[in-house]
Each structure stands twice: as structure tokens, then as C-alpha cells.
């Protein structure tokens, strides 16, 4: 009896399979064993589980509007692309900031270039150049440059995170890349650019002020910038971007206050021209070390690091 | 008075009737999206290709010769666009970073009313079937989706893919075999997705 039931089951499975395929198995010369036939029939049963998204009535209306415009206007109508959104997400997802990714997160910088318009770069350079000229001190004090660079970096980051429009914000919010990584990528762009422009100003300063050693100046300035950038980066990755920015900015403010009120506490002597090569090299090493460590860590995500 | 056939609508579209376009779009928006989504696993790209398919349809409507079959023509356009996309650099670049739509968004509305456990089981099985189907080579996936999800006949599939019917039949059978193998590979205990293991005839999987 049991065997008979088994045969009936197999027969039914074969019928189901052939009905679904739309042809008898003999037509393809398929030498399917009874077990395989039953297995294939079972596969057919799970296929409906793979559901696909359904467009809403609104989606269809929108599509119709696009098509109607296209048909009536010929090929000149620019079709809206949902693929652009997908491409953005996939590009961002291509650069995961993970512990094992090492320096690959730096690649996230490139897609961020589009956030900045050419006017931004031009304005940054002009402000730095004009500011350095206006605050020029014949005694060789580098305070103007030291003050302007972080200020410009802060303004640049603020510009990068300005509220452009809702769709941009939505893209960033839905990006596979954490917002922190986007923050760091933009920060890197702004700092790197200011570094370049600052170097030009530095060279100009060295040329106009006699007795200044350009090499020592560069080391001094680069060391300071690298140290503060590295500290901000490390703190951002370790504890979140807002803590990182706050820590770096706060210490920077303390440094400036100390310069004018308690010179004895002016521990890093950032804005002094009396250069101590040992301190500068130490700052360079610390800054580079902080950046290296930051790149090896997994950053905190928005929910963890940012309220 | 019955509905106009696809072929009649395509003929009217060729004659410039806007109503025919609307009728065809309302009839085929969902099937086309389902077809392209199952081939691409990316809703955004699938939506773009649906749009492009229909644009091609509008452009080519004048060349349509009534009463030749409409569905093979339509799915043929969609398949070609999909193959172009597969060949594109963008697709190759995005393969490694493909993200998928959230399963909950794809669960049939009726299941949303069922119990949480059922919903979880559904999503698990759905993900397994999706992974198994997506692991099929493109040529096999096309025939499988056209037959079992788009309900095209063997003849229509052959016309869509410009293949002999015998080849379509063989590929269809092979696609099921490969799919079964993929599903067995996904389930560590050697069976089909959790919900279907019990439905088998009591014998273990064959390899």
C-alpha cells in the first residue's frame, strides 16, 4: 500500500512538473530519476516565494507622464534617472570604512569632490591669500596663517555640510557609507586643499621676510596642521565626528587663549616663530601616528557616536 | 465588449493613439518591473530599464506588424536592455557591492497580516530562493523567469530570446536542476528552504 502511495506521489510530481514546464520531460531526453523529479517539483513550489516589488498606482502615473512627454516631444526630453541614485549608493558602498580596509576609506574622498563647486575652492584661496596679506606682520609672526587655516577649514566643512536640498540630504542619509565617513572624507578634502594653499602662502612669506628658513617654516606649519588634523581625525573615528571636531577646536581655542594670557601654558608654541625642531618633529610624528591609527579603526556609527 | 488584446493595443500605439500607450503601460508596468527586478536584483536599475523598454516600445511601435505576438517583442526589448546593462562597466563595478531591497518591502500584503513567525519564515525562504535564482547563469535565469514568473509559453520564450524551442526546453529543465542544486547548497542540511523541506516525498536530496 505504502509503495503504491509513493508511486502515486511521484506520478503526480511528474505531472506537476511537466505542466509547469509546458512540455513532457521526454521531449528534452531528460533522464530524471523519480527522486529528482520529486525534487524538481518541490523547487517549483518554492519559486512563488521570490516575490518582486510592485509599482504603486502613483508610480505608474508618473511613468505614464514621462512616457507621454517623451512621445510628444520626441527624443529631446531628458528622462529622469532613478539609476543615478543607485549609482550614488553603490559608489559610496564601494568604500566601506572597516577595520580591515586599511587606507581604502581615503577613496571616499574622490566621490565627495562633487559636493564642492569651483567657486568654493577659489573663494578659499582668495580668503587665505587676502587674509595673510592684510594680517601680514613684518616681524615674521605666523599668527595670521595659523589663525586663518583652521578657520578656513572650519568654514569649509560648514560649507560642505550646508543644507543644499532635501534630495541631497536624503541621498546621504540613505547611503551605505556612514555619515561619519562622508564627514571625514570632506574634512580631508578641505584640510588638504588648505594645506596646499597654505604652503603657497608660506613660500610667499619666506620670500618676503628676510632671515626666515623656508624649510623650518614648512616643518613648523605642517607639523602643527598635521597634529591638529590627526587629533581631530582620531577622535572623530574613535568617539564620533562631533567629539573629534569639538576636541580639536577646543584645544585650538585654548592654545590661542594661552598665547595671549598665559604664555607659560602655551605648550605647543604653535604660532611662534621661535622654532624648536624637536617639538615640530614630535608633532609631525604624533599627527601622522594619529592618522595611521584612525585609518586602522572601525568608526562609530551615527547612532553610537552622534546623538 | 471585451478588452483589447495586447496586439491590438500595439497596433493602435503604432497609429499614435495615446490611450493605447496608457493601456499597455498599466497592463505591463508591474510584470516588466518584476521581470527586470528578478534578473537584476536592483529595483532602481529595474525601474530605469522598464522606462527604457517602454520608450523603445513607443519608438518601434510603427514597425510593429499586427498581429504578431506582442509579449515576445516587449520582453525581447527588456531582455536586450538587461543584457546591455550586464555588459556595462557600471554593472561590473557594482557587482561586488550590490545591495538588495529590504525583504519586508517585498512580502505580499496578505502575509503582513499573518503572524510574525510566518513573516520571518517567509522572508528567510524568499531570501534563499532569491539567492538561488540569482546564482543561475544569465541564460538560464532568463528562461526560468520568463516561464515561471512571467508565464510565457515555450513558443513565446523562444521568440523573445530568438532561440529554437528545443533549446528553450532544455535550458528550462537545466535551470530547474541548477536551481535545485543551488537551493541544496544554501541549506546546510541538504534540503530545500525550510518551509519546503517537509513537502518533499520523504527521500533525501540527490546529487
PDB file of C-alpha atoms in Angstrom, chain A residues 2 22 34-36 39 45 78 89 92 97 124 133 139 150 158 163 169 182 204 207 225 243 271 273 282 286 288 299:
ATOM      1  CA  UNK A   2       2.779   2.335   1.010  1.00  0.00           C
ATOM      2  CA  UNK A  22       4.890  23.222 -20.508  1.00  0.00           C
ATOM      3  CA  UNK A  34      11.888   9.644  -9.572  1.00  0.00           C
ATOM      4  CA  UNK A  35      13.723  11.310  -6.710  1.00  0.00           C
ATOM      5  CA  UNK A  36      14.952  14.080  -8.962  1.00  0.00           C
ATOM      6  CA  UNK A  39      12.908  17.336  -6.011  1.00  0.00           C
ATOM      7  CA  UNK A  45       6.646  25.053  -5.115  1.00  0.00           C
ATOM      8  CA  UNK A  78      15.674  64.204 -20.540  1.00  0.00           C
ATOM      9  CA  UNK A  89      24.655  54.406  -3.212  1.00  0.00           C
ATOM     10  CA  UNK A  92      29.500  55.019  -1.652  1.00  0.00           C
ATOM     11  CA  UNK A  97      35.316  52.056   6.296  1.00  0.00           C
ATOM     12  CA  UNK A 124      39.054  79.640  -0.039  1.00  0.00           C
ATOM     13  CA  UNK A 133      48.267  89.900   3.161  1.00  0.00           C
ATOM     14  CA  UNK A 139      58.321  90.671  12.303  1.00  0.00           C
ATOM     15  CA  UNK A 150      41.864  76.284  10.857  1.00  0.00           C
ATOM     16  CA  UNK A 158      30.453  74.038   7.342  1.00  0.00           C
ATOM     17  CA  UNK A 163      21.649  72.326   3.679  1.00  0.00           C
ATOM     18  CA  UNK A 169      20.354  65.041   2.372  1.00  0.00           C
ATOM     19  CA  UNK A 182      31.395  61.251   4.487  1.00  0.00           C
ATOM     20  CA  UNK A 204      55.443  83.815  -0.155  1.00  0.00           C
ATOM     21  CA  UNK A 207      60.387  85.113   0.313  1.00  0.00           C
ATOM     22  CA  UNK A 225      48.423  71.317  10.900  1.00  0.00           C
ATOM     23  CA  UNK A 243      33.550  64.912  19.659  1.00  0.00           C
ATOM     24  CA  UNK A 271      52.090  80.376  16.486  1.00  0.00           C
ATOM     25  CA  UNK A 273      58.424  81.745  15.034  1.00  0.00           C
ATOM     26  CA  UNK A 282      57.397  65.268  17.575  1.00  0.00           C
ATOM     27  CA  UNK A 286      52.144  62.357  16.654  1.00  0.00           C
ATOM     28  CA  UNK A 288      50.971  61.007  11.429  1.00  0.00           C
ATOM     29  CA  UNK A 299      34.475  54.263  13.121  1.00  0.00           C
TER      30      UNK A 299
END
